[in-house]
mmCIF file with all atom_site columns, C-alpha atoms in Angstrom:
data_model
loop_
_atom_site.group_PDB
_atom_site.id
_atom_site.type_symbol
_atom_site.label_atom_id
_atom_site.label_alt_id
_atom_site.label_comp_id
_atom_site.label_asym_id
_atom_site.label_entity_id
_atom_site.label_seq_id
_atom_site.pdbx_PDB_ins_code
_atom_site.Cartn_x
_atom_site.Cartn_y
_atom_site.Cartn_z
_atom_site.occupancy
_atom_site.B_iso_or_equiv
_atom_site.pdbx_formal_charge
_atom_site.auth_seq_id
_atom_site.auth_comp_id
_atom_site.auth_asym_id
_atom_site.auth_atom_id
_atom_site.pdbx_PDB_model_num
ATOM 1   C CA . MET A 1 1   ? -0.002  0.073  0.065  1.00 0.00 ? 22  MET A CA 1
ATOM 2   C CA . SER A 1 2   ? 1.388   3.392  -1.008 1.00 0.00 ? 23  SER A CA 1
ATOM 3   C CA . ARG A 1 3   ? 2.131   6.200  1.850  1.00 0.00 ? 24  ARG A CA 1
ATOM 4   C CA . GLU A 1 4   ? -0.874  8.189  0.224  1.00 0.00 ? 25  GLU A CA 1
ATOM 5   C CA . ALA A 1 5   ? -3.105  5.120  0.442  1.00 0.00 ? 26  ALA A CA 1
ATOM 6   C CA . GLN A 1 6   ? -2.143  4.627  4.169  1.00 0.00 ? 27  GLN A CA 1
ATOM 7   C CA . LEU A 1 7   ? -2.708  8.214  5.002  1.00 0.00 ? 28  LEU A CA 1
ATOM 8   C CA . ALA A 1 8   ? -6.140  8.063  3.368  1.00 0.00 ? 29  ALA A CA 1
ATOM 9   C CA . ALA A 1 9   ? -7.060  5.088  5.171  1.00 0.00 ? 30  ALA A CA 1
ATOM 10  C CA . THR A 1 10  ? -5.976  6.419  8.525  1.00 0.00 ? 31  THR A CA 1
ATOM 11  C CA . ARG A 1 11  ? -7.797  9.556  7.944  1.00 0.00 ? 32  ARG A CA 1
ATOM 12  C CA . GLU A 1 12  ? -11.169 7.470  7.150  1.00 0.00 ? 33  GLU A CA 1
ATOM 13  C CA . LYS A 1 13  ? -10.507 5.611  10.373 1.00 0.00 ? 34  LYS A CA 1
ATOM 14  C CA . ILE A 1 14  ? -10.413 8.798  12.278 1.00 0.00 ? 35  ILE A CA 1
ATOM 15  C CA . LEU A 1 15  ? -13.475 10.121 10.702 1.00 0.00 ? 36  LEU A CA 1
ATOM 16  C CA . GLU A 1 16  ? -15.472 6.724  11.290 1.00 0.00 ? 37  GLU A CA 1
ATOM 17  C CA . ALA A 1 17  ? -14.338 6.802  14.947 1.00 0.00 ? 38  ALA A CA 1
ATOM 18  C CA . ALA A 1 18  ? -15.129 10.431 15.514 1.00 0.00 ? 39  ALA A CA 1
ATOM 19  C CA . ARG A 1 19  ? -18.526 10.130 13.881 1.00 0.00 ? 40  ARG A CA 1
ATOM 20  C CA . GLU A 1 20  ? -19.379 7.260  16.449 1.00 0.00 ? 41  GLU A CA 1
ATOM 21  C CA . GLN A 1 21  ? -18.005 9.333  19.354 1.00 0.00 ? 42  GLN A CA 1
ATOM 22  C CA . PHE A 1 22  ? -19.672 12.714 18.371 1.00 0.00 ? 43  PHE A CA 1
ATOM 23  C CA . LEU A 1 23  ? -22.971 11.222 17.453 1.00 0.00 ? 44  LEU A CA 1
ATOM 24  C CA . ILE A 1 24  ? -23.215 9.301  20.829 1.00 0.00 ? 45  ILE A CA 1
ATOM 25  C CA . LYS A 1 25  ? -21.453 11.566 23.165 1.00 0.00 ? 46  LYS A CA 1
ATOM 26  C CA . GLY A 1 26  ? -21.662 15.019 21.575 1.00 0.00 ? 47  GLY A CA 1
ATOM 27  C CA . TYR A 1 27  ? -18.805 17.549 20.999 1.00 0.00 ? 48  TYR A CA 1
ATOM 28  C CA . ALA A 1 28  ? -18.139 18.427 24.373 1.00 0.00 ? 49  ALA A CA 1
ATOM 29  C CA . ASP A 1 29  ? -18.113 14.900 25.881 1.00 0.00 ? 50  ASP A CA 1
ATOM 30  C CA . THR A 1 30  ? -15.727 13.648 23.075 1.00 0.00 ? 51  THR A CA 1
ATOM 31  C CA . SER A 1 31  ? -11.946 14.321 23.266 1.00 0.00 ? 52  SER A CA 1
ATOM 32  C CA . THR A 1 32  ? -9.326  13.684 20.678 1.00 0.00 ? 53  THR A CA 1
ATOM 33  C CA . ARG A 1 33  ? -7.906  10.981 22.924 1.00 0.00 ? 54  ARG A CA 1
ATOM 34  C CA . ASP A 1 34  ? -11.279 9.152  22.681 1.00 0.00 ? 55  ASP A CA 1
ATOM 35  C CA . ILE A 1 35  ? -11.332 9.644  18.902 1.00 0.00 ? 56  ILE A CA 1
ATOM 36  C CA . ALA A 1 36  ? -7.610  8.319  18.614 1.00 0.00 ? 57  ALA A CA 1
ATOM 37  C CA . THR A 1 37  ? -8.343  5.561  20.870 1.00 0.00 ? 58  THR A CA 1
ATOM 38  C CA . ALA A 1 38  ? -11.412 4.375  18.983 1.00 0.00 ? 59  ALA A CA 1
ATOM 39  C CA . ALA A 1 39  ? -9.465  4.755  15.720 1.00 0.00 ? 60  ALA A CA 1
ATOM 40  C CA . GLY A 1 40  ? -6.489  2.503  17.217 1.00 0.00 ? 61  GLY A CA 1
ATOM 41  C CA . ILE A 1 41  ? -4.069  5.419  16.710 1.00 0.00 ? 62  ILE A CA 1
ATOM 42  C CA . THR A 1 42  ? -2.063  7.784  18.907 1.00 0.00 ? 63  THR A CA 1
ATOM 43  C CA . GLN A 1 43  ? -3.254  11.344 19.522 1.00 0.00 ? 64  GLN A CA 1
ATOM 44  C CA . PRO A 1 44  ? -0.024  12.629 17.735 1.00 0.00 ? 65  PRO A CA 1
ATOM 45  C CA . ALA A 1 45  ? -1.055  10.594 14.767 1.00 0.00 ? 66  ALA A CA 1
ATOM 46  C CA . LEU A 1 46  ? -4.603  12.160 14.833 1.00 0.00 ? 67  LEU A CA 1
ATOM 47  C CA . TYR A 1 47  ? -3.129  15.628 14.782 1.00 0.00 ? 68  TYR A CA 1
ATOM 48  C CA . HIS A 1 48  ? -0.990  14.692 11.659 1.00 0.00 ? 69  HIS A CA 1
ATOM 49  C CA . HIS A 1 49  ? -4.455  14.469 9.894  1.00 0.00 ? 70  HIS A CA 1
ATOM 50  C CA . PHE A 1 50  ? -6.511  17.045 11.534 1.00 0.00 ? 71  PHE A CA 1
ATOM 51  C CA . ALA A 1 51  ? -5.322  20.306 13.325 1.00 0.00 ? 72  ALA A CA 1
ATOM 52  C CA . ASP A 1 52  ? -8.020  20.085 16.047 1.00 0.00 ? 73  ASP A CA 1
ATOM 53  C CA . LYS A 1 53  ? -11.214 18.653 17.095 1.00 0.00 ? 74  LYS A CA 1
ATOM 54  C CA . GLU A 1 54  ? -13.327 21.295 15.687 1.00 0.00 ? 75  GLU A CA 1
ATOM 55  C CA . LEU A 1 55  ? -12.192 20.455 12.148 1.00 0.00 ? 76  LEU A CA 1
ATOM 56  C CA . ILE A 1 56  ? -13.108 16.759 12.729 1.00 0.00 ? 77  ILE A CA 1
ATOM 57  C CA . PHE A 1 57  ? -16.370 17.819 14.164 1.00 0.00 ? 78  PHE A CA 1
ATOM 58  C CA . VAL A 1 58  ? -17.274 19.861 11.131 1.00 0.00 ? 79  VAL A CA 1
ATOM 59  C CA . GLN A 1 59  ? -16.199 17.157 8.654  1.00 0.00 ? 80  GLN A CA 1
ATOM 60  C CA . VAL A 1 60  ? -18.247 14.480 10.499 1.00 0.00 ? 81  VAL A CA 1
ATOM 61  C CA . ILE A 1 61  ? -21.323 16.806 10.388 1.00 0.00 ? 82  ILE A CA 1
ATOM 62  C CA . GLU A 1 62  ? -20.865 17.552 6.760  1.00 0.00 ? 83  GLU A CA 1
ATOM 63  C CA . THR A 1 63  ? -20.713 13.787 6.059  1.00 0.00 ? 84  THR A CA 1
ATOM 64  C CA . VAL A 1 64  ? -23.628 12.737 8.158  1.00 0.00 ? 85  VAL A CA 1
ATOM 65  C CA . GLY A 1 65  ? -25.721 15.858 6.929  1.00 0.00 ? 86  GLY A CA 1
ATOM 66  C CA . GLY A 1 66  ? -25.178 14.982 3.451  1.00 0.00 ? 87  GLY A CA 1
ATOM 67  C CA . GLU A 1 67  ? -26.176 11.269 4.033  1.00 0.00 ? 88  GLU A CA 1
ATOM 68  C CA . LEU A 1 68  ? -29.390 12.690 5.908  1.00 0.00 ? 89  LEU A CA 1
ATOM 69  C CA . ALA A 1 69  ? -30.221 15.103 3.046  1.00 0.00 ? 90  ALA A CA 1
ATOM 70  C CA . ALA A 1 70  ? -29.898 12.444 0.560  1.00 0.00 ? 91  ALA A CA 1
ATOM 71  C CA . ASN A 1 71  ? -32.048 10.007 2.270  1.00 0.00 ? 92  ASN A CA 1
ATOM 72  C CA . MET A 1 72  ? -34.791 12.766 3.023  1.00 0.00 ? 93  MET A CA 1
ATOM 73  C CA . ASN A 1 73  ? -34.625 14.079 -0.611 1.00 0.00 ? 94  ASN A CA 1
ATOM 74  C CA . GLN A 1 74  ? -35.059 10.410 -1.979 1.00 0.00 ? 95  GLN A CA 1
ATOM 75  C CA . ILE A 1 75  ? -38.298 10.022 0.565  1.00 0.00 ? 96  ILE A CA 1
ATOM 76  C CA . LEU A 1 76  ? -39.598 13.400 -0.935 1.00 0.00 ? 97  LEU A CA 1
ATOM 77  C CA . ASP A 1 77  ? -38.966 12.317 -4.452 1.00 0.00 ? 98  ASP A CA 1
ATOM 78  C CA . ALA A 1 78  ? -40.641 9.054  -4.159 1.00 0.00 ? 99  ALA A CA 1
ATOM 79  C CA . ASN A 1 79  ? -43.648 11.035 -2.758 1.00 0.00 ? 100 ASN A CA 1
ATOM 80  C CA . LYS A 1 80  ? -45.362 7.914  -1.355 1.00 0.00 ? 101 LYS A CA 1
ATOM 81  C CA . GLY A 1 81  ? -48.183 8.228  1.009  1.00 0.00 ? 102 GLY A CA 1
ATOM 82  C CA . ASP A 1 82  ? -49.855 11.204 2.828  1.00 0.00 ? 103 ASP A CA 1
ATOM 83  C CA . GLY A 1 83  ? -47.969 13.956 4.697  1.00 0.00 ? 104 GLY A CA 1
ATOM 84  C CA . LEU A 1 84  ? -47.902 12.030 7.876  1.00 0.00 ? 105 LEU A CA 1
ATOM 85  C CA . GLU A 1 85  ? -46.314 9.045  6.223  1.00 0.00 ? 106 GLU A CA 1
ATOM 86  C CA . ILE A 1 86  ? -43.710 11.007 4.306  1.00 0.00 ? 107 ILE A CA 1
ATOM 87  C CA . LEU A 1 87  ? -42.708 12.959 7.458  1.00 0.00 ? 108 LEU A CA 1
ATOM 88  C CA . THR A 1 88  ? -42.680 9.742  9.244  1.00 0.00 ? 109 THR A CA 1
ATOM 89  C CA . ASP A 1 89  ? -40.261 8.333  6.803  1.00 0.00 ? 110 ASP A CA 1
ATOM 90  C CA . MET A 1 90  ? -37.938 11.496 6.915  1.00 0.00 ? 111 MET A CA 1
ATOM 91  C CA . SER A 1 91  ? -38.017 11.475 10.823 1.00 0.00 ? 112 SER A CA 1
ATOM 92  C CA . ALA A 1 92  ? -37.318 7.530  10.746 1.00 0.00 ? 113 ALA A CA 1
ATOM 93  C CA . ALA A 1 93  ? -34.386 8.493  8.479  1.00 0.00 ? 114 ALA A CA 1
ATOM 94  C CA . MET A 1 94  ? -32.979 11.108 10.912 1.00 0.00 ? 115 MET A CA 1
ATOM 95  C CA . VAL A 1 95  ? -33.334 8.686  13.781 1.00 0.00 ? 116 VAL A CA 1
ATOM 96  C CA . ALA A 1 96  ? -31.409 6.003  11.946 1.00 0.00 ? 117 ALA A CA 1
ATOM 97  C CA . ILE A 1 97  ? -28.572 8.355  11.308 1.00 0.00 ? 118 ILE A CA 1
ATOM 98  C CA . HIS A 1 98  ? -28.493 10.234 14.540 1.00 0.00 ? 119 HIS A CA 1
ATOM 99  C CA . PRO A 1 99  ? -28.572 8.234  17.845 1.00 0.00 ? 120 PRO A CA 1
ATOM 100 C CA . ARG A 1 100 ? -29.273 11.590 19.525 1.00 0.00 ? 121 ARG A CA 1
ATOM 101 C CA . ASP A 1 101 ? -31.142 14.611 19.020 1.00 0.00 ? 122 ASP A CA 1
ATOM 102 C CA . ALA A 1 102 ? -29.516 16.343 15.811 1.00 0.00 ? 123 ALA A CA 1
ATOM 103 C CA . PHE A 1 103 ? -30.591 19.765 16.898 1.00 0.00 ? 124 PHE A CA 1
ATOM 104 C CA . SER A 1 104 ? -29.169 19.625 20.395 1.00 0.00 ? 125 SER A CA 1
ATOM 105 C CA . LEU A 1 105 ? -26.031 17.995 19.013 1.00 0.00 ? 126 LEU A CA 1
ATOM 106 C CA . ILE A 1 106 ? -25.195 20.605 16.371 1.00 0.00 ? 127 ILE A CA 1
ATOM 107 C CA . HIS A 1 107 ? -26.464 23.736 18.356 1.00 0.00 ? 128 HIS A CA 1
ATOM 108 C CA . GLY A 1 108 ? -24.939 22.483 21.567 1.00 0.00 ? 129 GLY A CA 1
ATOM 109 C CA . SER A 1 109 ? -21.575 22.682 19.995 1.00 0.00 ? 130 SER A CA 1
ATOM 110 C CA . PHE A 1 110 ? -21.649 26.309 18.783 1.00 0.00 ? 131 PHE A CA 1
ATOM 111 C CA . GLN A 1 111 ? -20.264 27.610 22.229 1.00 0.00 ? 132 GLN A CA 1
ATOM 112 C CA . TYR A 1 112 ? -17.006 25.632 21.814 1.00 0.00 ? 133 TYR A CA 1
ATOM 113 C CA . LEU A 1 113 ? -16.428 26.443 18.267 1.00 0.00 ? 134 LEU A CA 1
ATOM 114 C CA . ARG A 1 114 ? -14.368 29.374 16.407 1.00 0.00 ? 135 ARG A CA 1
ATOM 115 C CA . PRO A 1 115 ? -16.581 31.757 14.610 1.00 0.00 ? 136 PRO A CA 1
ATOM 116 C CA . GLU A 1 116 ? -15.507 30.389 11.117 1.00 0.00 ? 137 GLU A CA 1
ATOM 117 C CA . ASN A 1 117 ? -16.613 26.733 12.224 1.00 0.00 ? 138 ASN A CA 1
ATOM 118 C CA . GLN A 1 118 ? -19.912 27.992 13.665 1.00 0.00 ? 139 GLN A CA 1
ATOM 119 C CA . ALA A 1 119 ? -20.614 29.704 10.334 1.00 0.00 ? 140 ALA A CA 1
ATOM 120 C CA . GLN A 1 120 ? -19.730 26.563 8.454  1.00 0.00 ? 141 GLN A CA 1
ATOM 121 C CA . LEU A 1 121 ? -21.938 24.366 10.749 1.00 0.00 ? 142 LEU A CA 1
ATOM 122 C CA . GLY A 1 122 ? -24.723 26.840 10.316 1.00 0.00 ? 143 GLY A CA 1
ATOM 123 C CA . ARG A 1 123 ? -24.518 26.363 6.534  1.00 0.00 ? 144 ARG A CA 1
ATOM 124 C CA . LEU A 1 124 ? -24.508 22.731 6.785  1.00 0.00 ? 145 LEU A CA 1
ATOM 125 C CA . PHE A 1 125 ? -27.541 22.654 9.148  1.00 0.00 ? 146 PHE A CA 1
ATOM 126 C CA . ALA A 1 126 ? -29.388 24.991 6.772  1.00 0.00 ? 147 ALA A CA 1
ATOM 127 C CA . GLN A 1 127 ? -28.361 22.879 3.680  1.00 0.00 ? 148 GLN A CA 1
ATOM 128 C CA . ASP A 1 128 ? -28.759 19.336 4.917  1.00 0.00 ? 149 ASP A CA 1
ATOM 129 C CA . TYR A 1 129 ? -31.214 19.426 7.726  1.00 0.00 ? 150 TYR A CA 1
ATOM 130 C CA . LEU A 1 130 ? -33.530 22.513 7.115  1.00 0.00 ? 151 LEU A CA 1
ATOM 131 C CA . GLN A 1 131 ? -33.762 22.542 3.351  1.00 0.00 ? 152 GLN A CA 1
ATOM 132 C CA . PRO A 1 132 ? -35.328 19.051 2.982  1.00 0.00 ? 153 PRO A CA 1
ATOM 133 C CA . ILE A 1 133 ? -37.892 19.622 5.827  1.00 0.00 ? 154 ILE A CA 1
ATOM 134 C CA . MET A 1 134 ? -38.754 22.961 4.310  1.00 0.00 ? 155 MET A CA 1
ATOM 135 C CA . ARG A 1 135 ? -39.118 21.162 1.023  1.00 0.00 ? 156 ARG A CA 1
ATOM 136 C CA . PHE A 1 136 ? -41.722 18.980 2.622  1.00 0.00 ? 157 PHE A CA 1
ATOM 137 C CA . PHE A 1 137 ? -43.575 21.821 4.279  1.00 0.00 ? 158 PHE A CA 1
ATOM 138 C CA . LYS A 1 138 ? -43.640 23.521 0.819  1.00 0.00 ? 159 LYS A CA 1
ATOM 139 C CA . SER A 1 139 ? -45.355 20.588 -0.742 1.00 0.00 ? 160 SER A CA 1
ATOM 140 C CA . ASP A 1 140 ? -48.993 20.034 -1.355 1.00 0.00 ? 161 ASP A CA 1
ATOM 141 C CA . LYS A 1 141 ? -48.777 17.148 1.285  1.00 0.00 ? 162 LYS A CA 1
ATOM 142 C CA . VAL A 1 142 ? -49.372 19.676 4.075  1.00 0.00 ? 163 VAL A CA 1
ATOM 143 C CA . VAL A 1 143 ? -51.365 22.901 4.589  1.00 0.00 ? 164 VAL A CA 1
ATOM 144 C CA . LEU A 1 144 ? -49.662 25.210 6.990  1.00 0.00 ? 165 LEU A CA 1
ATOM 145 C CA . ARG A 1 145 ? -51.578 27.519 9.336  1.00 0.00 ? 166 ARG A CA 1
ATOM 146 C CA . ASP A 1 146 ? -51.882 31.175 8.286  1.00 0.00 ? 167 ASP A CA 1
ATOM 147 C CA . GLY A 1 147 ? -48.788 33.134 9.461  1.00 0.00 ? 168 GLY A CA 1
ATOM 148 C CA . VAL A 1 148 ? -46.556 29.900 9.629  1.00 0.00 ? 169 VAL A CA 1
ATOM 149 C CA . ASP A 1 149 ? -43.965 29.811 6.722  1.00 0.00 ? 170 ASP A CA 1
ATOM 150 C CA . PRO A 1 150 ? -42.009 26.604 5.622  1.00 0.00 ? 171 PRO A CA 1
ATOM 151 C CA . ALA A 1 151 ? -38.978 27.962 7.432  1.00 0.00 ? 172 ALA A CA 1
ATOM 152 C CA . THR A 1 152 ? -40.810 28.407 10.733 1.00 0.00 ? 173 THR A CA 1
ATOM 153 C CA . ALA A 1 153 ? -42.387 24.934 10.415 1.00 0.00 ? 174 ALA A CA 1
ATOM 154 C CA . ALA A 1 154 ? -39.101 23.257 9.623  1.00 0.00 ? 175 ALA A CA 1
ATOM 155 C CA . ASN A 1 155 ? -37.341 25.091 12.593 1.00 0.00 ? 176 ASN A CA 1
ATOM 156 C CA . PHE A 1 156 ? -40.236 24.042 15.036 1.00 0.00 ? 177 PHE A CA 1
ATOM 157 C CA . TYR A 1 157 ? -40.021 20.425 13.689 1.00 0.00 ? 178 TYR A CA 1
ATOM 158 C CA . LEU A 1 158 ? -36.446 20.004 14.191 1.00 0.00 ? 179 LEU A CA 1
ATOM 159 C CA . THR A 1 159 ? -36.463 21.533 17.707 1.00 0.00 ? 180 THR A CA 1
ATOM 160 C CA . SER A 1 160 ? -39.257 19.243 18.651 1.00 0.00 ? 181 SER A CA 1
ATOM 161 C CA . LEU A 1 161 ? -37.641 15.844 17.892 1.00 0.00 ? 182 LEU A CA 1
ATOM 162 C CA . ALA A 1 162 ? -35.909 15.340 21.299 1.00 0.00 ? 183 ALA A CA 1
ATOM 163 C CA . PRO A 1 163 ? -38.594 12.838 22.606 1.00 0.00 ? 184 PRO A CA 1
ATOM 164 C CA . LEU A 1 164 ? -37.691 10.510 19.737 1.00 0.00 ? 185 LEU A CA 1
ATOM 165 C CA . PHE A 1 165 ? -34.188 9.984  21.378 1.00 0.00 ? 186 PHE A CA 1
ATOM 166 C CA . ALA A 1 166 ? -35.341 9.460  24.861 1.00 0.00 ? 187 ALA A CA 1
ATOM 167 C CA . LYS A 1 167 ? -34.884 5.944  26.392 1.00 0.00 ? 188 LYS A CA 1
ATOM 168 C CA . PHE A 1 168 ? -36.336 6.695  29.779 1.00 0.00 ? 189 PHE A CA 1
ATOM 169 C CA . HIS A 1 169 ? -39.741 8.120  28.892 1.00 0.00 ? 190 HIS A CA 1
ATOM 170 C CA . GLN A 1 170 ? -41.303 7.512  25.460 1.00 0.00 ? 191 GLN A CA 1
ATOM 171 C CA . LEU A 1 171 ? -44.391 9.323  24.165 1.00 0.00 ? 192 LEU A CA 1
ATOM 172 C CA . GLY A 1 172 ? -47.251 6.968  23.787 1.00 0.00 ? 193 GLY A CA 1
ATOM 173 C CA . GLY A 1 173 ? -45.834 4.343  26.092 1.00 0.00 ? 194 GLY A CA 1
ATOM 174 C CA . ALA A 1 174 ? -43.118 1.750  25.840 1.00 0.00 ? 195 ALA A CA 1
ATOM 175 C CA . ASN A 1 175 ? -45.037 -0.912 23.808 1.00 0.00 ? 196 ASN A CA 1
ATOM 176 C CA . LEU A 1 176 ? -45.118 1.113  20.635 1.00 0.00 ? 197 LEU A CA 1
ATOM 177 C CA . SER A 1 177 ? -42.707 0.639  17.571 1.00 0.00 ? 198 SER A CA 1
ATOM 178 C CA . GLN A 1 178 ? -40.321 3.335  16.609 1.00 0.00 ? 199 GLN A CA 1
ATOM 179 C CA . ARG A 1 179 ? -42.569 4.232  13.740 1.00 0.00 ? 200 ARG A CA 1
ATOM 180 C CA . GLU A 1 180 ? -45.602 4.509  16.017 1.00 0.00 ? 201 GLU A CA 1
ATOM 181 C CA . HIS A 1 181 ? -43.483 6.785  18.510 1.00 0.00 ? 202 HIS A CA 1
ATOM 182 C CA . ILE A 1 182 ? -42.525 8.933  15.526 1.00 0.00 ? 203 ILE A CA 1
ATOM 183 C CA . GLN A 1 183 ? -46.238 9.295  14.450 1.00 0.00 ? 204 GLN A CA 1
ATOM 184 C CA . VAL A 1 184 ? -47.329 10.146 18.040 1.00 0.00 ? 205 VAL A CA 1
ATOM 185 C CA . LEU A 1 185 ? -44.874 13.029 18.126 1.00 0.00 ? 206 LEU A CA 1
ATOM 186 C CA . LEU A 1 186 ? -45.536 14.237 14.714 1.00 0.00 ? 207 LEU A CA 1
ATOM 187 C CA . ARG A 1 187 ? -49.353 14.401 15.171 1.00 0.00 ? 208 ARG A CA 1
ATOM 188 C CA . LEU A 1 188 ? -48.568 16.490 18.269 1.00 0.00 ? 209 LEU A CA 1
ATOM 189 C CA . ILE A 1 189 ? -46.232 18.705 16.005 1.00 0.00 ? 210 ILE A CA 1
ATOM 190 C CA . LEU A 1 190 ? -48.558 18.891 13.131 1.00 0.00 ? 211 LEU A CA 1
ATOM 191 C CA . PHE A 1 191 ? -51.825 19.128 14.870 1.00 0.00 ? 212 PHE A CA 1
ATOM 192 C CA . GLY A 1 192 ? -51.159 20.235 18.475 1.00 0.00 ? 213 GLY A CA 1
ATOM 193 C CA . VAL A 1 193 ? -52.273 19.027 21.754 1.00 0.00 ? 214 VAL A CA 1
ATOM 194 C CA . ALA A 1 194 ? -55.677 20.893 22.247 1.00 0.00 ? 215 ALA A CA 1
ATOM 195 C CA . GLU A 1 195 ? -58.740 21.009 20.272 1.00 0.00 ? 216 GLU A CA 1
ATOM 196 C CA . LYS A 1 196 ? -59.435 24.598 21.243 1.00 0.00 ? 217 LYS A CA 1
#
């Protein structure tokens, strides 16, 4: 294996290890030592490939966000089912990729990042997370209330997903399937909790 191929393979191992660590533990609770250990390398070897933890995090979110956007856009393009079914499929795609709340993961990291990385993460969040959800809320599968635009609806949706990642207390009870849990939450998001 050539030197370039070895460097590329090591870089990929770092990103795979970092993805697992960041998505499970979050930015603040993941150290470069954790990433290096999970990748089977030393910290100095990690720093040979990445200048700091922030750059690794941004790269991981870029990769994960790109996968999520592709999955959600594929669901939208298929256009199968009513609005609730489509949004359920999109939500299931998010839960499959993110073992914890994506909004909290990304926005919770902002306080630790340099302004240029905050800006990059903000662009990635808008492009890969908000845009597909806004696309759904612009579609004929849903009718928004007066005064609610697709951007507001998409932001509200993303900030309301935390109950899907709870293990201790689940909406609708513990005996529901993941899809049923998602639909309980989506009915609350889409239709509210009160009749009047």
